[in-house]
Short mmCIF file of C-alpha atoms in Angstrom, two decimals:
data_model
loop_
_atom_site.label_atom_id
_atom_site.label_comp_id
_atom_site.label_asym_id
_atom_site.label_seq_id
_atom_site.Cartn_x
_atom_site.Cartn_y
_atom_site.Cartn_z
CA MET X 1 -153.37 54.02 -33.36
CA GLU X 2 -154.05 57.08 -34.81
CA ARG X 3 -152.04 59.09 -33.09
CA ILE X 4 -149.04 56.89 -32.79
CA ASP X 5 -148.82 57.06 -36.39
CA ARG X 6 -150.07 60.31 -36.41
CA ALA X 7 -146.32 60.80 -33.92
CA ARG X 8 -144.64 58.12 -36.49
CA ALA X 9 -145.92 61.11 -39.80
CA ARG X 10 -144.14 63.77 -38.13
CA LYS X 11 -141.27 65.84 -39.63
CA ALA X 12 -138.14 64.84 -37.21
CA ARG X 13 -137.14 68.02 -34.66
CA VAL X 14 -133.56 67.88 -32.70
CA LYS X 15 -136.12 70.70 -30.01
CA GLU X 16 -132.45 71.18 -27.85
CA PRO X 17 -130.61 74.14 -28.62
CA ARG X 18 -127.76 71.58 -27.56
CA ILE X 19 -126.10 67.89 -28.63
CA THR X 20 -127.39 66.17 -25.70
CA LEU X 21 -125.38 62.39 -24.40
CA SER X 22 -128.35 60.99 -25.70
CA HIS X 23 -128.03 61.67 -29.30
CA GLY X 24 -124.96 59.80 -29.71
CA ALA X 25 -127.39 56.65 -27.51
CA GLY X 26 -128.63 55.25 -30.98
CA GLY X 27 -132.28 55.93 -30.00
CA LYS X 28 -135.20 58.41 -30.97
CA ALA X 29 -132.83 61.39 -30.27
CA THR X 30 -130.09 60.09 -31.92
CA HIS X 31 -133.22 59.42 -35.47
CA ASN X 32 -134.16 62.55 -34.90
CA LEU X 33 -130.68 64.68 -35.21
CA ILE X 34 -129.90 62.19 -38.87
CA ASP X 35 -133.07 63.09 -40.44
CA ALA X 36 -133.56 66.64 -38.79
CA ILE X 37 -130.38 67.43 -39.52
CA PHE X 38 -126.99 65.44 -41.62
CA LEU X 39 -130.20 63.57 -44.05
CA ASP X 40 -131.50 67.37 -44.34
CA ALA X 41 -128.65 68.49 -45.70
CA PHE X 42 -127.09 65.91 -47.78
CA ARG X 43 -130.10 63.56 -48.59
CA ASN X 44 -129.06 61.35 -51.35
CA PRO X 45 -131.24 58.22 -52.20
CA GLU X 46 -128.12 55.58 -51.36
CA LEU X 47 -128.34 57.83 -47.71
CA GLU X 48 -131.90 57.90 -47.21
CA GLN X 49 -131.38 53.95 -46.85
CA LEU X 50 -129.31 54.74 -43.48
CA SER X 51 -127.71 51.18 -43.54
CA ASP X 52 -124.73 50.09 -41.97
CA ALA X 53 -123.00 50.28 -45.87
CA ALA X 54 -123.86 52.38 -48.22
CA SER X 55 -123.62 50.18 -51.60
CA VAL X 56 -121.51 51.27 -54.49
CA GLN X 57 -120.62 50.56 -58.09
CA VAL X 58 -117.70 51.58 -59.94
CA GLY X 59 -117.65 50.50 -63.41
CA SER X 60 -120.01 49.21 -66.14
CA GLY X 61 -121.37 46.47 -67.43
CA SER X 62 -119.07 43.18 -67.43
CA ASN X 63 -116.53 45.15 -65.69
CA GLN X 64 -118.39 46.19 -63.01
CA VAL X 65 -117.64 45.87 -59.32
CA ARG X 66 -120.40 46.03 -56.09
CA LEU X 67 -119.39 47.43 -52.93
CA ALA X 68 -119.69 48.81 -49.79
CA PHE X 69 -118.65 51.58 -47.79
CA THR X 70 -118.97 52.45 -44.27
CA THR X 71 -117.13 55.34 -41.90
CA ASP X 72 -117.70 54.84 -37.84
CA SER X 73 -115.77 56.71 -34.78
CA TYR X 74 -115.14 54.42 -31.10
CA VAL X 75 -114.61 56.86 -27.69
CA VAL X 76 -115.87 54.31 -26.06
CA SER X 77 -114.67 55.08 -22.24
CA PRO X 78 -112.48 53.21 -20.63
CA LEU X 79 -110.23 52.54 -23.78
CA PHE X 80 -109.12 49.10 -21.36
CA PHE X 81 -112.09 46.37 -20.59
CA PRO X 82 -113.34 42.94 -20.51
CA GLY X 83 -112.38 40.96 -23.57
CA GLY X 84 -111.29 44.02 -25.68
CA ASP X 85 -109.96 47.99 -25.89
CA ILE X 86 -110.84 50.79 -28.34
CA GLY X 87 -108.70 49.28 -30.61
CA GLU X 88 -110.09 45.82 -31.41
CA LEU X 89 -113.29 47.09 -31.04
CA ALA X 90 -111.76 49.47 -34.73
CA ILE X 91 -111.88 47.11 -36.61
CA ASN X 92 -114.14 44.81 -35.01
CA GLY X 93 -116.98 47.18 -36.11
CA THR X 94 -115.77 48.40 -38.86
CA VAL X 95 -115.75 44.90 -40.56
CA ASN X 96 -118.40 44.19 -38.94
CA ASP X 97 -120.80 46.72 -40.88
CA LEU X 98 -119.90 45.43 -44.01
CA ALA X 99 -120.55 42.17 -43.47
CA MET X 100 -124.11 43.41 -42.63
CA ALA X 101 -124.49 44.62 -46.39
CA GLY X 102 -123.02 40.83 -47.80
CA ALA X 103 -119.55 42.43 -48.48
CA ARG X 104 -116.69 41.37 -48.27
CA PRO X 105 -114.67 43.60 -46.28
CA LEU X 106 -110.87 43.92 -47.82
CA VAL X 107 -109.20 47.66 -46.79
CA ILE X 108 -110.04 50.38 -43.49
CA SER X 109 -108.17 53.79 -42.55
CA ALA X 110 -106.97 53.98 -39.24
CA GLY X 111 -107.31 58.18 -37.63
CA PHE X 112 -106.12 58.94 -34.76
CA ILE X 113 -107.46 61.72 -32.18
CA LEU X 114 -105.03 61.76 -28.94
CA GLU X 115 -105.04 64.19 -26.85
CA GLU X 116 -101.86 65.99 -25.61
CA GLY X 117 -100.45 63.89 -22.19
CA PHE X 118 -101.55 60.22 -23.28
CA PRO X 119 -99.78 57.70 -22.38
CA THR X 120 -97.30 56.63 -25.35
CA ASP X 121 -97.23 52.96 -24.18
CA ASP X 122 -101.16 52.92 -24.04
CA LEU X 123 -100.91 53.79 -28.53
CA ARG X 124 -98.98 51.19 -29.07
CA ARG X 125 -100.38 48.76 -26.73
CA VAL X 126 -104.47 49.96 -28.34
CA VAL X 127 -102.28 49.85 -31.95
CA ALA X 128 -101.27 46.31 -31.54
CA SER X 129 -104.71 45.28 -31.03
CA MET X 130 -105.70 47.30 -34.15
CA ALA X 131 -103.28 45.02 -35.91
CA ALA X 132 -103.71 41.69 -34.36
CA ALA X 133 -107.80 41.99 -35.18
CA ALA X 134 -106.77 43.76 -38.34
CA LYS X 135 -104.58 40.52 -39.05
CA ALA X 136 -107.22 38.14 -37.75
CA ALA X 137 -110.22 39.66 -39.69
CA GLY X 138 -108.19 39.15 -42.68
CA VAL X 139 -108.36 43.04 -43.47
CA GLN X 140 -105.46 45.51 -44.22
CA ILE X 141 -104.79 49.42 -42.34
CA VAL X 142 -103.66 51.51 -46.11
CA THR X 143 -104.18 54.78 -45.04
CA GLY X 144 -105.03 56.96 -42.17
CA ASP X 145 -103.66 60.04 -40.00
CA THR X 146 -102.56 61.54 -36.35
CA LYS X 147 -103.97 64.60 -35.21
CA VAL X 148 -103.35 66.10 -31.94
CA VAL X 149 -105.32 68.57 -29.50
CA GLN X 150 -104.71 70.61 -26.30
CA ARG X 151 -105.13 68.20 -22.87
CA GLY X 152 -108.13 68.70 -21.75
CA LYS X 153 -109.91 69.17 -25.56
CA GLY X 154 -110.17 65.28 -25.04
CA ASP X 155 -110.26 62.25 -23.49
CA GLY X 156 -107.08 59.90 -24.28
CA CYS X 157 -108.25 58.18 -27.44
CA TYR X 158 -111.08 58.28 -30.06
CA ILE X 159 -110.39 56.20 -33.05
CA ASN X 160 -112.15 57.08 -37.11
CA THR X 161 -111.99 54.32 -39.32
CA ALA X 162 -114.00 54.42 -43.16
CA GLY X 163 -113.80 50.35 -44.20
CA ILE X 164 -114.70 49.18 -48.09
CA GLY X 165 -115.98 45.66 -49.06
CA VAL X 166 -116.56 44.25 -52.37
CA ARG X 167 -119.74 42.48 -52.46
CA GLU X 168 -119.55 39.92 -54.10
CA ARG X 169 -123.26 37.94 -53.79
CA PRO X 170 -126.21 38.98 -55.55
CA VAL X 171 -128.27 39.81 -52.92
CA GLU X 172 -130.19 43.30 -50.65
CA LEU X 173 -130.07 43.84 -47.57
CA ASN X 174 -131.67 46.24 -46.21
CA ALA X 175 -135.14 46.83 -43.70
CA ALA X 176 -137.94 48.09 -45.85
CA ASN X 177 -138.00 44.07 -47.02
CA ALA X 178 -138.71 42.66 -44.13
CA THR X 179 -142.30 41.07 -45.11
CA PRO X 180 -144.59 39.06 -42.59
CA GLY X 181 -144.16 35.30 -41.50
CA ASP X 182 -140.65 36.40 -41.71
CA VAL X 183 -138.80 35.42 -38.76
CA ILE X 184 -136.42 37.73 -36.80
CA LEU X 185 -132.90 35.61 -35.11
CA VAL X 186 -130.09 36.30 -33.34
CA SER X 187 -127.08 35.00 -33.22
CA GLY X 188 -126.08 35.36 -29.38
CA PRO X 189 -126.63 36.05 -26.10
CA ILE X 190 -127.23 39.58 -26.47
CA GLY X 191 -126.11 43.24 -23.81
CA ASP X 192 -122.93 41.56 -23.23
CA HIS X 193 -120.93 44.45 -24.17
CA GLY X 194 -122.95 47.11 -22.81
CA ILE X 195 -123.16 45.60 -19.67
CA THR X 196 -118.82 45.04 -19.76
CA VAL X 197 -118.74 48.50 -20.22
CA MET X 198 -120.49 50.23 -18.21
CA LEU X 199 -118.86 47.57 -14.68
CA ALA X 200 -115.82 48.27 -16.20
CA ARG X 201 -116.01 51.67 -15.54
CA GLY X 202 -115.85 51.27 -11.77
CA GLU X 203 -118.24 53.81 -10.53
CA LEU X 204 -120.66 50.89 -9.54
CA ASP X 205 -120.39 48.81 -6.42
CA ILE X 206 -120.87 45.43 -8.89
CA SER X 207 -118.73 42.61 -9.75
CA ALA X 208 -120.07 39.88 -12.17
CA ASP X 209 -117.95 37.11 -14.68
CA ILE X 210 -118.96 39.31 -17.78
CA VAL X 211 -116.52 39.93 -20.88
CA SER X 212 -117.24 42.09 -23.52
CA ASP X 213 -118.49 39.46 -27.09
CA THR X 214 -116.43 42.51 -30.14
CA ALA X 215 -115.53 40.06 -32.23
CA PRO X 216 -115.41 39.86 -36.96
CA LEU X 217 -118.43 38.49 -38.12
CA HIS X 218 -117.88 38.14 -41.70
CA GLY X 219 -117.26 34.50 -41.72
CA LEU X 220 -121.04 35.09 -39.53
CA THR X 221 -122.79 35.93 -42.05
CA ALA X 222 -121.02 34.16 -45.10
CA ALA X 223 -122.00 30.74 -43.82
CA LEU X 224 -125.47 32.33 -42.68
CA LEU X 225 -126.40 33.39 -46.23
CA ASP X 226 -124.75 31.00 -47.95
CA ALA X 227 -127.42 28.39 -45.92
CA ALA X 228 -130.41 31.84 -46.16
CA PRO X 229 -129.17 32.95 -50.79
CA ALA X 230 -132.95 35.07 -48.89
CA THR X 231 -131.61 37.05 -46.29
CA ARG X 232 -134.02 40.33 -45.88
CA MET X 233 -131.95 42.35 -43.21
CA LEU X 234 -128.78 42.22 -41.63
CA ARG X 235 -128.12 44.48 -39.14
CA ASP X 236 -125.23 44.33 -35.88
CA ALA X 237 -126.78 45.36 -32.38
CA THR X 238 -124.43 47.79 -31.26
CA ARG X 239 -125.86 51.39 -30.13
CA GLY X 240 -129.27 51.06 -29.18
CA GLY X 241 -129.33 47.28 -29.06
CA VAL X 242 -131.55 44.60 -30.04
CA ALA X 243 -135.04 47.21 -29.66
CA THR X 244 -133.49 49.84 -31.22
CA ILE X 245 -133.13 47.99 -34.83
CA LEU X 246 -136.78 45.81 -34.27
CA ASN X 247 -137.96 49.49 -35.07
CA GLU X 248 -135.90 50.65 -37.55
CA VAL X 249 -137.20 47.91 -39.50
CA ALA X 250 -140.78 47.97 -38.53
CA ALA X 251 -140.78 51.17 -39.28
CA ALA X 252 -138.86 50.77 -42.30
CA SER X 253 -141.48 48.06 -43.60
CA LYS X 254 -144.99 49.65 -42.10
CA THR X 255 -144.79 46.05 -40.81
CA ALA X 256 -144.85 44.80 -37.15
CA ILE X 257 -143.39 42.41 -34.75
CA VAL X 258 -143.86 40.66 -32.70
CA VAL X 259 -140.82 38.99 -29.92
CA ASP X 260 -141.46 36.63 -27.44
CA GLU X 261 -138.84 37.75 -24.07
CA ASN X 262 -138.28 34.26 -23.01
CA ALA X 263 -136.65 33.53 -26.68
CA VAL X 264 -134.32 36.06 -26.53
CA PRO X 265 -130.75 34.52 -25.48
CA VAL X 266 -129.77 36.99 -22.11
CA ARG X 267 -126.28 35.22 -20.01
CA PRO X 268 -127.71 35.11 -16.18
CA GLU X 269 -125.48 37.67 -15.42
CA VAL X 270 -126.33 39.86 -17.73
CA ARG X 271 -129.76 39.74 -16.90
CA GLY X 272 -129.14 39.97 -13.22
CA ALA X 273 -126.79 43.34 -13.80
CA SER X 274 -129.26 44.61 -15.76
CA GLU X 275 -131.94 44.24 -13.17
CA LEU X 276 -130.35 46.20 -10.46
CA LEU X 277 -128.76 49.19 -13.05
CA GLY X 278 -132.56 49.65 -13.80
CA ILE X 279 -131.53 49.32 -17.63
CA ASP X 280 -133.72 46.40 -20.13
CA PRO X 281 -131.26 44.04 -22.20
CA LEU X 282 -132.90 44.47 -26.14
CA TYR X 283 -131.74 47.94 -24.96
CA VAL X 284 -128.02 47.76 -24.18
CA ALA X 285 -124.77 47.48 -27.19
CA CYS X 286 -123.02 44.15 -28.53
CA GLU X 287 -120.27 44.30 -30.84
CA GLY X 288 -119.93 40.82 -31.69
CA ARG X 289 -124.33 39.64 -32.49
CA LEU X 290 -125.78 40.26 -35.34
CA VAL X 291 -130.01 40.76 -36.16
CA ALA X 292 -131.65 39.25 -38.72
CA VAL X 293 -134.48 38.54 -41.10
CA VAL X 294 -135.12 35.93 -42.90
CA PRO X 295 -137.83 33.90 -45.40
CA PRO X 296 -139.36 31.67 -43.05
CA GLU X 297 -138.89 29.03 -45.81
CA GLN X 298 -135.32 29.35 -45.36
CA ALA X 299 -135.13 30.12 -41.28
CA ASP X 300 -134.19 26.09 -40.33
CA ALA X 301 -131.74 26.39 -42.44
CA ALA X 302 -130.18 29.57 -41.83
CA LEU X 303 -130.35 28.65 -37.32
CA ALA X 304 -128.34 25.80 -38.53
CA ALA X 305 -125.09 27.99 -40.39
CA LEU X 306 -125.45 30.61 -36.91
CA HIS X 307 -124.60 27.01 -34.37
CA GLY X 308 -121.97 25.56 -37.00
CA HIS X 309 -120.12 28.97 -37.21
CA PRO X 310 -118.11 29.43 -33.23
CA LEU X 311 -119.90 32.68 -32.79
CA GLY X 312 -123.58 31.84 -33.05
CA GLU X 313 -123.58 28.49 -31.06
CA GLY X 314 -125.96 30.96 -29.10
CA ALA X 315 -128.36 31.33 -32.39
CA ALA X 316 -131.80 31.80 -31.67
CA VAL X 317 -134.93 32.82 -33.58
CA ILE X 318 -136.41 35.78 -30.81
CA GLY X 319 -139.92 36.44 -33.37
CA ARG X 320 -141.43 36.98 -36.33
CA VAL X 321 -142.48 39.51 -38.53
CA VAL X 322 -147.14 40.22 -38.95
CA GLU X 323 -148.82 42.70 -40.11
CA ASP X 324 -150.99 44.50 -37.87
CA PRO X 325 -150.20 46.87 -36.44
CA PRO X 326 -147.52 48.83 -38.38
CA GLY X 327 -144.47 50.04 -37.07
CA LEU X 328 -144.42 48.83 -34.79
CA VAL X 329 -142.91 46.22 -32.10
CA LEU X 330 -144.75 44.09 -29.23
CA LEU X 331 -142.70 42.34 -26.65
CA LYS X 332 -145.33 39.02 -25.39
CA THR X 333 -143.78 39.17 -21.58
CA THR X 334 -142.65 36.07 -19.91
CA PHE X 335 -145.60 36.99 -17.56
CA GLY X 336 -148.07 36.06 -20.26
CA GLY X 337 -148.89 40.03 -21.36
CA THR X 338 -147.47 41.91 -24.70
CA ARG X 339 -146.01 45.10 -24.06
CA ILE X 340 -144.68 47.84 -26.53
CA VAL X 341 -141.29 48.09 -27.40
CA ASP X 342 -139.83 51.80 -29.06
CA MET X 343 -137.07 52.57 -29.38
CA LEU X 344 -134.09 53.67 -26.85
CA VAL X 345 -135.25 57.06 -25.54
CA GLY X 346 -132.04 58.84 -23.33
CA ASP X 347 -128.80 57.54 -22.65
CA PRO X 348 -128.46 54.58 -20.59
CA LEU X 349 -125.04 53.49 -21.42
CA PRO X 350 -123.31 56.33 -22.47
CA ARG X 351 -120.05 56.00 -24.44
CA ILE X 352 -120.31 52.40 -25.11
CA CYS X 353 -118.27 52.38 -28.99
#
């Protein structure tokens, strides 16, 4: 344990002389990149929380408005996949980052980086999908930008978004809030999106009846917070999957998390494909699933609220927060053993969002 503590206490460093795909996978390399370069240069109290969305307050006193602000970029390959596409993903991902801050999404920006030669019909399809997703989520796309790069200098279409939402509830959701005794919930089966995108590339001779779980989660989070107003933290399990989120919670709160492998919901098709690919579903990205940390006295109400929403019908309690060993995530395996679930290392699923 002392050796682990010393390793965790070391200042983050980027040892690689050049950026690799693993730096964008959401795991250890991503965290080192953020800590050693971006956070080191831009450091401020709000940024240091490394939440899905920043909390911003405008005005003062009775005129004060509490906002959430987020930004994200989407580089998924392929652009179109079973259950969604890059346009729908961009809207839902931005909405979800705001929802994880307890905010009601209001407006979104959309910036397009297009490669010379990109089919205009595909662009129309992406834009129509974004418009439909925005309408379904109740948000407006109010500003944007378009850039075109030379053929071979891009990959068809990239999308950057920013979003603003209003925080109407007096909640402060933060990974550091987790307390021993708290309960860990997920809102449904994990890994659908990452495996769907992986198989849609057609590079593997594997077929499965799986579609992306991309969906806007602000309605689900509202129901959850109404039922469990003392919720400690919400995160959507995108890059790095559920395992990375749990490691972030354990590190930020200086607690340990114990997960029951049998309780983690995974579709048989996802589990089977993951086994063939040699990937643990805990590390596979979702785009319509959240992880919640709630106090034990509100856990039943939280789970019932999730089950009562169409996007939370498969919700489950998967573990608890405990005191020791601080900073670690432990998995009670199906075979009766216990193993450490570390943060994602490497890049098993590049370009999933």
